Coordinates of N, CA, C and O in Angstrom, one line a residue:
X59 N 6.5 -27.9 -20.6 CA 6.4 -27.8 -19.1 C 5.5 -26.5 -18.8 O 5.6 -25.5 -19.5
X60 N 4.8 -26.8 -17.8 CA 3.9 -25.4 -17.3 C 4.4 -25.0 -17.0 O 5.3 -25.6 -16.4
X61 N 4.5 -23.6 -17.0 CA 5.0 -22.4 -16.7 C 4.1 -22.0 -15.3 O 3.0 -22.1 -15.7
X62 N 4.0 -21.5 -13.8 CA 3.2 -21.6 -13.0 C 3.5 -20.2 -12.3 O 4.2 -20.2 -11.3
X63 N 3.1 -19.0 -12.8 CA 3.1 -17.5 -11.8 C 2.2 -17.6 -10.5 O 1.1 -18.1 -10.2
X64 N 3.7 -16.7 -9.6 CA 2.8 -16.4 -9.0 C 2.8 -15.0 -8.0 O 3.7 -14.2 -8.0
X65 N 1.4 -14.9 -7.1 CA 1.3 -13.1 -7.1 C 2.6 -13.0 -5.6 O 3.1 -13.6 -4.6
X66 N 2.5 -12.2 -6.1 CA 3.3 -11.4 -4.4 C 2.8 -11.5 -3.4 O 1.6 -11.4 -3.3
X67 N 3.5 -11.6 -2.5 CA 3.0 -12.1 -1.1 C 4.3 -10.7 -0.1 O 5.4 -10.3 -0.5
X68 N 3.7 -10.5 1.3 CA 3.8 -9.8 1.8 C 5.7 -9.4 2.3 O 6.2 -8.4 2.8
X69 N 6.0 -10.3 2.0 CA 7.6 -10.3 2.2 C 8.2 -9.9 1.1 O 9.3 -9.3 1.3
X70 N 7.6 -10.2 -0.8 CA 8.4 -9.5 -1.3 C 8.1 -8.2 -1.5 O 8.8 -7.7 -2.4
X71 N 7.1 -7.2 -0.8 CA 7.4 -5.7 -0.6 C 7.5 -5.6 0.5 O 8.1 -4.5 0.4
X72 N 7.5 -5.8 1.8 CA 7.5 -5.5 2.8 C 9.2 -5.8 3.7 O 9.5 -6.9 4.2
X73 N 10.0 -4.7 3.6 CA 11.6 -5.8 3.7 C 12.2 -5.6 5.3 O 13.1 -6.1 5.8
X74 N 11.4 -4.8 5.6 CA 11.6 -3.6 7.2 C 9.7 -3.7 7.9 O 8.7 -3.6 7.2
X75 N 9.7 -3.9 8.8 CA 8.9 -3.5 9.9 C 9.1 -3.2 11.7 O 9.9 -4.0 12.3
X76 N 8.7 -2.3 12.4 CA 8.9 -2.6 13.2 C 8.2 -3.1 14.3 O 7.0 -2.7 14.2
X77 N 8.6 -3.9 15.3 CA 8.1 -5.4 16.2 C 6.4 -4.9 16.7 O 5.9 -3.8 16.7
X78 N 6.2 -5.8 17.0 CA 4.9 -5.7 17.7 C 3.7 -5.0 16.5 O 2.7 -4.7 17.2
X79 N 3.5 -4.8 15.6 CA 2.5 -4.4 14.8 C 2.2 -3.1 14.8 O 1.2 -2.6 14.5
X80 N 3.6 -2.2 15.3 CA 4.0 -0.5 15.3 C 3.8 -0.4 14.2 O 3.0 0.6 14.1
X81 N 4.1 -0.9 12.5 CA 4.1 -0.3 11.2 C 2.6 -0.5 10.9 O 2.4 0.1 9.9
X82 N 1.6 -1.1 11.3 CA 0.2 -1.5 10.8 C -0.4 -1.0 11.5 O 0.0 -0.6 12.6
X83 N -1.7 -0.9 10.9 CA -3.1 -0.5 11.4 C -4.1 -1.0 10.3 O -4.1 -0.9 9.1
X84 N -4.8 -1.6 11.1 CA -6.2 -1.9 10.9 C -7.1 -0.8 9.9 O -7.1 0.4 10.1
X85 N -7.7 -1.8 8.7 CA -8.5 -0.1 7.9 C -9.5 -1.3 7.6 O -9.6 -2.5 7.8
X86 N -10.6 0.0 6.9 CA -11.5 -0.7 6.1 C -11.3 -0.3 4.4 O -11.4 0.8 4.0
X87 N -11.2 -1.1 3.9 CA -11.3 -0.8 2.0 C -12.9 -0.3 1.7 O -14.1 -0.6 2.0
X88 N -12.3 0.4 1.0 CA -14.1 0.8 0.8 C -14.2 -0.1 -1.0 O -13.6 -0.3 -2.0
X89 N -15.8 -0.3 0.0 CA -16.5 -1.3 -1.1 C -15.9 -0.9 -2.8 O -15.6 0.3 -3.0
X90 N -15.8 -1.6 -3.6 CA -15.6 -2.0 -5.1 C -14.2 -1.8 -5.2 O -13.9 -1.3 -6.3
X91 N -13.3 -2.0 -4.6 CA -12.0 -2.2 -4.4 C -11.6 -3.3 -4.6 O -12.3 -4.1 -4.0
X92 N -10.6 -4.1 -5.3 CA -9.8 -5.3 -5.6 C -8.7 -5.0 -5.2 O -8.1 -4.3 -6.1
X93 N -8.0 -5.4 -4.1 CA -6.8 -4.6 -3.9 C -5.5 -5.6 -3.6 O -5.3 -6.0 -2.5
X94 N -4.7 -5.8 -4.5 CA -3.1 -6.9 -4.5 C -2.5 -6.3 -3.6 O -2.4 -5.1 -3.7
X95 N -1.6 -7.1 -2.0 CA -0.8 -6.7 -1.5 C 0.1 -5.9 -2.4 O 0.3 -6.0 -3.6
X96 N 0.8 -4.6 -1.2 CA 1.7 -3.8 -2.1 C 1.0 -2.9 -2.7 O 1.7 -2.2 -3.5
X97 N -0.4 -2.6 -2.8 CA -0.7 -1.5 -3.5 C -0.8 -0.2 -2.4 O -1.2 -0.2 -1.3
X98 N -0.3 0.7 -3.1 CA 0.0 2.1 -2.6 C -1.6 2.4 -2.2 O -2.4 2.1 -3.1
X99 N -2.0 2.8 -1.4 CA -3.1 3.6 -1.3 C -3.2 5.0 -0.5 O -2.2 5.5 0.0
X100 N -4.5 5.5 -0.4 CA -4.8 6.6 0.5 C -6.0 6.6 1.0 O -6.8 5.7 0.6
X101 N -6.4 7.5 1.8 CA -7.6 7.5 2.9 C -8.9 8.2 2.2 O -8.5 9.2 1.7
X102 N -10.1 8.0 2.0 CA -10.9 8.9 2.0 C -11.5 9.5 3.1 O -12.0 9.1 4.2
X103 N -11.1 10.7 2.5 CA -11.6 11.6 3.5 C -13.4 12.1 3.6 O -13.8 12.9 4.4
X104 N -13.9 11.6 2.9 CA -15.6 11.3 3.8 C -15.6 10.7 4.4 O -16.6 11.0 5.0
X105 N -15.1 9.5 5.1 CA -15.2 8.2 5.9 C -14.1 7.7 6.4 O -14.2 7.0 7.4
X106 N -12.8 7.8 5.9 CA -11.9 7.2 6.4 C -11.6 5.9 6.1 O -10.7 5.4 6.7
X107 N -12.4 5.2 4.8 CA -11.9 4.1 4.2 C -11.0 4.2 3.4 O -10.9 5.3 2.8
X108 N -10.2 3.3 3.2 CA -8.8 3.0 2.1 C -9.3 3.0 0.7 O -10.4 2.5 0.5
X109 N -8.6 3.4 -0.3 CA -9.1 2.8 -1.4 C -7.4 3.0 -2.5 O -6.4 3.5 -2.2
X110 N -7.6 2.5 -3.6 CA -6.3 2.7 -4.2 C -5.5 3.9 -4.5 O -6.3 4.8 -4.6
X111 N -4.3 4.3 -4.7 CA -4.0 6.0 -4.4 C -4.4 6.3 -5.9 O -4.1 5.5 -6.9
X112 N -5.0 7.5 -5.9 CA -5.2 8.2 -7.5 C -5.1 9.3 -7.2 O -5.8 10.1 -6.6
X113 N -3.7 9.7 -7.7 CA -3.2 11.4 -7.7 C -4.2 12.2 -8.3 O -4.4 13.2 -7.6
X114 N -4.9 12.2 -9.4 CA -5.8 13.2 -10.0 C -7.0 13.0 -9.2 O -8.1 13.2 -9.8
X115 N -7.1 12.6 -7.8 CA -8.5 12.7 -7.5 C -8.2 14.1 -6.2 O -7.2 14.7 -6.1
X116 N -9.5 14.3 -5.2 CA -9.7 15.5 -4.4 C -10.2 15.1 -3.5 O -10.7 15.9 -2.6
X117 N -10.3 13.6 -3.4 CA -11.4 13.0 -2.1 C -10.6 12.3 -1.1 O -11.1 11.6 -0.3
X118 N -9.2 12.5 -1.1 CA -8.2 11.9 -0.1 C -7.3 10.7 -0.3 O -6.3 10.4 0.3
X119 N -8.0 10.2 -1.5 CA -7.2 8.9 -2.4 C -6.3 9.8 -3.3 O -6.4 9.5 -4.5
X120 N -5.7 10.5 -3.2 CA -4.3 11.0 -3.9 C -2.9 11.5 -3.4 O -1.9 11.8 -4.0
X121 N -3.4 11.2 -1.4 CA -2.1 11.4 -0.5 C -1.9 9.8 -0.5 O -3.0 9.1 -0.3
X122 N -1.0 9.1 -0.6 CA 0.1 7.9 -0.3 C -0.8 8.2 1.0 O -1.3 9.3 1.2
X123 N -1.1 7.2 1.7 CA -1.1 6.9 3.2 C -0.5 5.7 3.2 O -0.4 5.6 4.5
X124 N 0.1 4.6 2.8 CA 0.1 3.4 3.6 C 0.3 2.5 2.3 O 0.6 3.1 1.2
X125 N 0.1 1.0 2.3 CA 0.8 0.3 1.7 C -0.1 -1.1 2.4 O 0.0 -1.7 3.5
X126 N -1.0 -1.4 1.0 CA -1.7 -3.0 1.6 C -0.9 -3.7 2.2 O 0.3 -3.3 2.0
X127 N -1.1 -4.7 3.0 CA -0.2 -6.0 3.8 C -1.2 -7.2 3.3 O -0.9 -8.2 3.9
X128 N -2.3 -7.5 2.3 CA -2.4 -8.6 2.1 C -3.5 -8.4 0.8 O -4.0 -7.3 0.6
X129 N -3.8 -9.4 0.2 CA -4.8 -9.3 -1.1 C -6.1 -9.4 -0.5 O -6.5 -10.2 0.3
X130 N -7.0 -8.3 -1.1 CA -8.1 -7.7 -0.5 C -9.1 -7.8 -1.5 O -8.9 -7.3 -2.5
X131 N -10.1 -8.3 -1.2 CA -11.7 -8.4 -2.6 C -12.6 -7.8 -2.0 O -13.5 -8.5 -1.5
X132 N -12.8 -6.0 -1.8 CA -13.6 -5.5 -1.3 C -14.5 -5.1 -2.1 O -14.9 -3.9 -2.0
X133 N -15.0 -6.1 -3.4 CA -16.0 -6.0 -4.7 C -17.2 -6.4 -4.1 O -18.1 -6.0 -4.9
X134 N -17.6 -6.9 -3.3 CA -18.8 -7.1 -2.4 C -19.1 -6.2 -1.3 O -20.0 -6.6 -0.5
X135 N -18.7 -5.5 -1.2 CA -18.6 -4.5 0.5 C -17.5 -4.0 1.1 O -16.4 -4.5 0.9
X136 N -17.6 -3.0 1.7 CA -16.4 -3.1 2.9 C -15.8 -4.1 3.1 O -16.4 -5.1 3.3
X137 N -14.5 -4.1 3.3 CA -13.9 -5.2 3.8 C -12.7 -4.3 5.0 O -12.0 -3.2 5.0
X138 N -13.1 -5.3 5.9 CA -11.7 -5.0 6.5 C -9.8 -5.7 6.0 O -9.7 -6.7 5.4
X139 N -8.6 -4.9 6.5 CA -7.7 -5.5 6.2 C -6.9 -4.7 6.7 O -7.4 -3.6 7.0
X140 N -5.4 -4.8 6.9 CA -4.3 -4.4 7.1 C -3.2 -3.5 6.5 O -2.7 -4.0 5.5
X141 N -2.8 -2.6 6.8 CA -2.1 -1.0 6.0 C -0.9 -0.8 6.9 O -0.9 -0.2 8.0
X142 N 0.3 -1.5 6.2 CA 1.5 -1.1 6.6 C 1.6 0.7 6.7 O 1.9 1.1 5.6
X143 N 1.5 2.0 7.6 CA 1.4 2.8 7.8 C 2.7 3.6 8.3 O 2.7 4.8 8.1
X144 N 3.5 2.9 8.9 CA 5.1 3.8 9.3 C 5.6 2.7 9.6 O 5.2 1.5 9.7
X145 N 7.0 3.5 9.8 CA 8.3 2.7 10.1 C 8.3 1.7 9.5 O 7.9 0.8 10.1
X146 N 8.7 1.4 8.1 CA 9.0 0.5 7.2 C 10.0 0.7 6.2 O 10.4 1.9 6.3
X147 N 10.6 0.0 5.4 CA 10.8 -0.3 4.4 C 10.5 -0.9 3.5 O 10.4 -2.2 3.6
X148 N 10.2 -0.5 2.6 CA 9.4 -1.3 1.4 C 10.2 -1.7 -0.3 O 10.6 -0.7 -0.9
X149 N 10.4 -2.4 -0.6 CA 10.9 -3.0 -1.8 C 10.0 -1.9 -3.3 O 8.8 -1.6 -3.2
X150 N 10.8 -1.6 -4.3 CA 9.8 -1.1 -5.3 C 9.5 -1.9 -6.3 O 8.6 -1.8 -7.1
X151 N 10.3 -3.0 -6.0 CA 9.7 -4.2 -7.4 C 8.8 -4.7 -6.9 O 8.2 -5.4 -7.8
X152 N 8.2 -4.8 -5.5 CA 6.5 -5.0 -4.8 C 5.7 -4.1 -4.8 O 4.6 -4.5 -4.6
X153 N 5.8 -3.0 -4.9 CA 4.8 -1.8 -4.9 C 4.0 -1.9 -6.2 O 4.4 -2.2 -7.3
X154 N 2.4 -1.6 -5.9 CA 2.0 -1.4 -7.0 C 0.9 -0.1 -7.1 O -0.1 0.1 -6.4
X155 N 1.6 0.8 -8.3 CA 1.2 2.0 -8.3 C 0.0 2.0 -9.3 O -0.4 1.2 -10.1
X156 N -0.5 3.2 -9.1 CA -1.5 3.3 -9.9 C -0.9 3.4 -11.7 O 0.3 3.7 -11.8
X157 N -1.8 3.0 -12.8 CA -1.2 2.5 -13.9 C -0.7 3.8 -14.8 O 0.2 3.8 -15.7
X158 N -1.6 5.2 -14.5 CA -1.7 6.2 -15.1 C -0.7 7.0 -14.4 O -0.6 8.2 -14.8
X159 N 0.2 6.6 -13.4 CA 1.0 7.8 -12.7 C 2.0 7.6 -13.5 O 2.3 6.7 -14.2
X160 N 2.7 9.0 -13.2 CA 3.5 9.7 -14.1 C 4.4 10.2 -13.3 O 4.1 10.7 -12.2
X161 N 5.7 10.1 -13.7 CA 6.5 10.6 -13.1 C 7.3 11.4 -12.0 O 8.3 11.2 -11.4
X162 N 6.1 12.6 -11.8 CA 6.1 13.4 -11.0 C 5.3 13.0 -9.6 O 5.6 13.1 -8.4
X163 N 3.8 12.5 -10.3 CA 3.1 12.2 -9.3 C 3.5 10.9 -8.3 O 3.1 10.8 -7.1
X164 N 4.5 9.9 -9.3 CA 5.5 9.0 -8.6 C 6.4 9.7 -7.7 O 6.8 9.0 -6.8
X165 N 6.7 10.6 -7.7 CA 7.5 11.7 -6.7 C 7.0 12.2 -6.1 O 7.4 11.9 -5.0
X166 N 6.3 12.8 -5.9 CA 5.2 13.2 -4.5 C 4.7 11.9 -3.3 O 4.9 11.7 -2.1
X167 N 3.9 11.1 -4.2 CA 3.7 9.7 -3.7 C 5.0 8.9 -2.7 O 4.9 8.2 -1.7
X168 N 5.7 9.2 -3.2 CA 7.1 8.3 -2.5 C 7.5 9.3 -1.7 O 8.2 8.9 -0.8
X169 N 7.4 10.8 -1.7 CA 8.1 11.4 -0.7 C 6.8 11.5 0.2 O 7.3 11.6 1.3
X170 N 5.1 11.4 0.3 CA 4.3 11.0 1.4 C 4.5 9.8 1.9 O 4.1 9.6 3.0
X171 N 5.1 8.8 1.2 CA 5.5 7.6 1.9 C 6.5 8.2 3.0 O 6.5 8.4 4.2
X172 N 7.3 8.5 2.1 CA 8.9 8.8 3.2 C 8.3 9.1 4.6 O 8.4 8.5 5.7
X173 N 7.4 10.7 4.4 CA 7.1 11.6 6.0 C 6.4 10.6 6.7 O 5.9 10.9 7.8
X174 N 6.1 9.2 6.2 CA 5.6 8.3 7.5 C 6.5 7.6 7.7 O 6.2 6.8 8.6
X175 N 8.0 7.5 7.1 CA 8.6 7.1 7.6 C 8.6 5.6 6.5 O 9.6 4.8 6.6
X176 N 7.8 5.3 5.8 CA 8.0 4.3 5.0 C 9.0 4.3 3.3 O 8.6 4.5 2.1
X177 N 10.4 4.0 3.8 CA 11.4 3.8 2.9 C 11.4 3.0 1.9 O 11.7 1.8 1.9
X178 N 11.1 3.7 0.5 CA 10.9 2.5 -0.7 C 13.1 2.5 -1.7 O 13.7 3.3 -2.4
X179 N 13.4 1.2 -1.0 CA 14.3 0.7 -1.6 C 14.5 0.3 -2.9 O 13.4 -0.1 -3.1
X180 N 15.0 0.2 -3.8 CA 15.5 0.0 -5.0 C 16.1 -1.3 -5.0 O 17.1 -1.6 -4.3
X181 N 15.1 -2.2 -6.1 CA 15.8 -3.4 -6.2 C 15.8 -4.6 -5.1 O 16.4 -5.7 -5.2
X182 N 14.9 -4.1 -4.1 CA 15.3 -4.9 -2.9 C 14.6 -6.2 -2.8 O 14.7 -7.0 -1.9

């Protein structure tokens, strides 16, 4: 029998929002980005585009901002898309963190979640 995976979709990390599109905002991914709902990201700070969060970097992608809301192929260009940003709850078995983070930097990352107010639950 085939075996048939498949990716996450926006309900299994996203378990809390609140109404009217209060937890989102509109971003742009900056170009060469492949990005799976649920991935943690942060802002760059030359432009203000999204890109994946990387604690060892200095260009603004190493503060948590937000949290994709949908699968993103910004390997062609800019793309626009959607960033759960506050007042949420979020599942940690949907989160996807960068592959090289480490312990600590998993701790920083989740307490810049927290100060927006985005609660990562356990198991949820």
């Amino acid at each position: 029998m085939t075996t048939i995976t498949e990716s996450n979709r926006l309900g299994d990390v996203l378990k809390y929002e609140a109404p009217n599109l209060y937890s989102r905002d509109e971003v742009t991914v900056a170009n060469g980005q492949n990005l799976a709902v649920g991935t943690v990201v942060g802002i760059l700070t030359a432009d203000g585009k999204i890109t994946a969060l990387n604690p060892g970097a200095s260009d603004g992608s190493e503060i948590a901002a937000g949290v994709i809301a949908n699968d993103v192929d910004a390997s062609g260009g800019d793309t626009a898309s959607w960033m759960v940003a506050r007042h949420a709850i979020a599942s940690d078995n949907g989160l996807v963190w960068p592959g090289s983070i480490n312990a600590a930097q998993l701790a920083t990352a989740t307490g810049q979640l927290k100060q927006l107010g985005i609660l990562i639950r356990k198991g949820a």
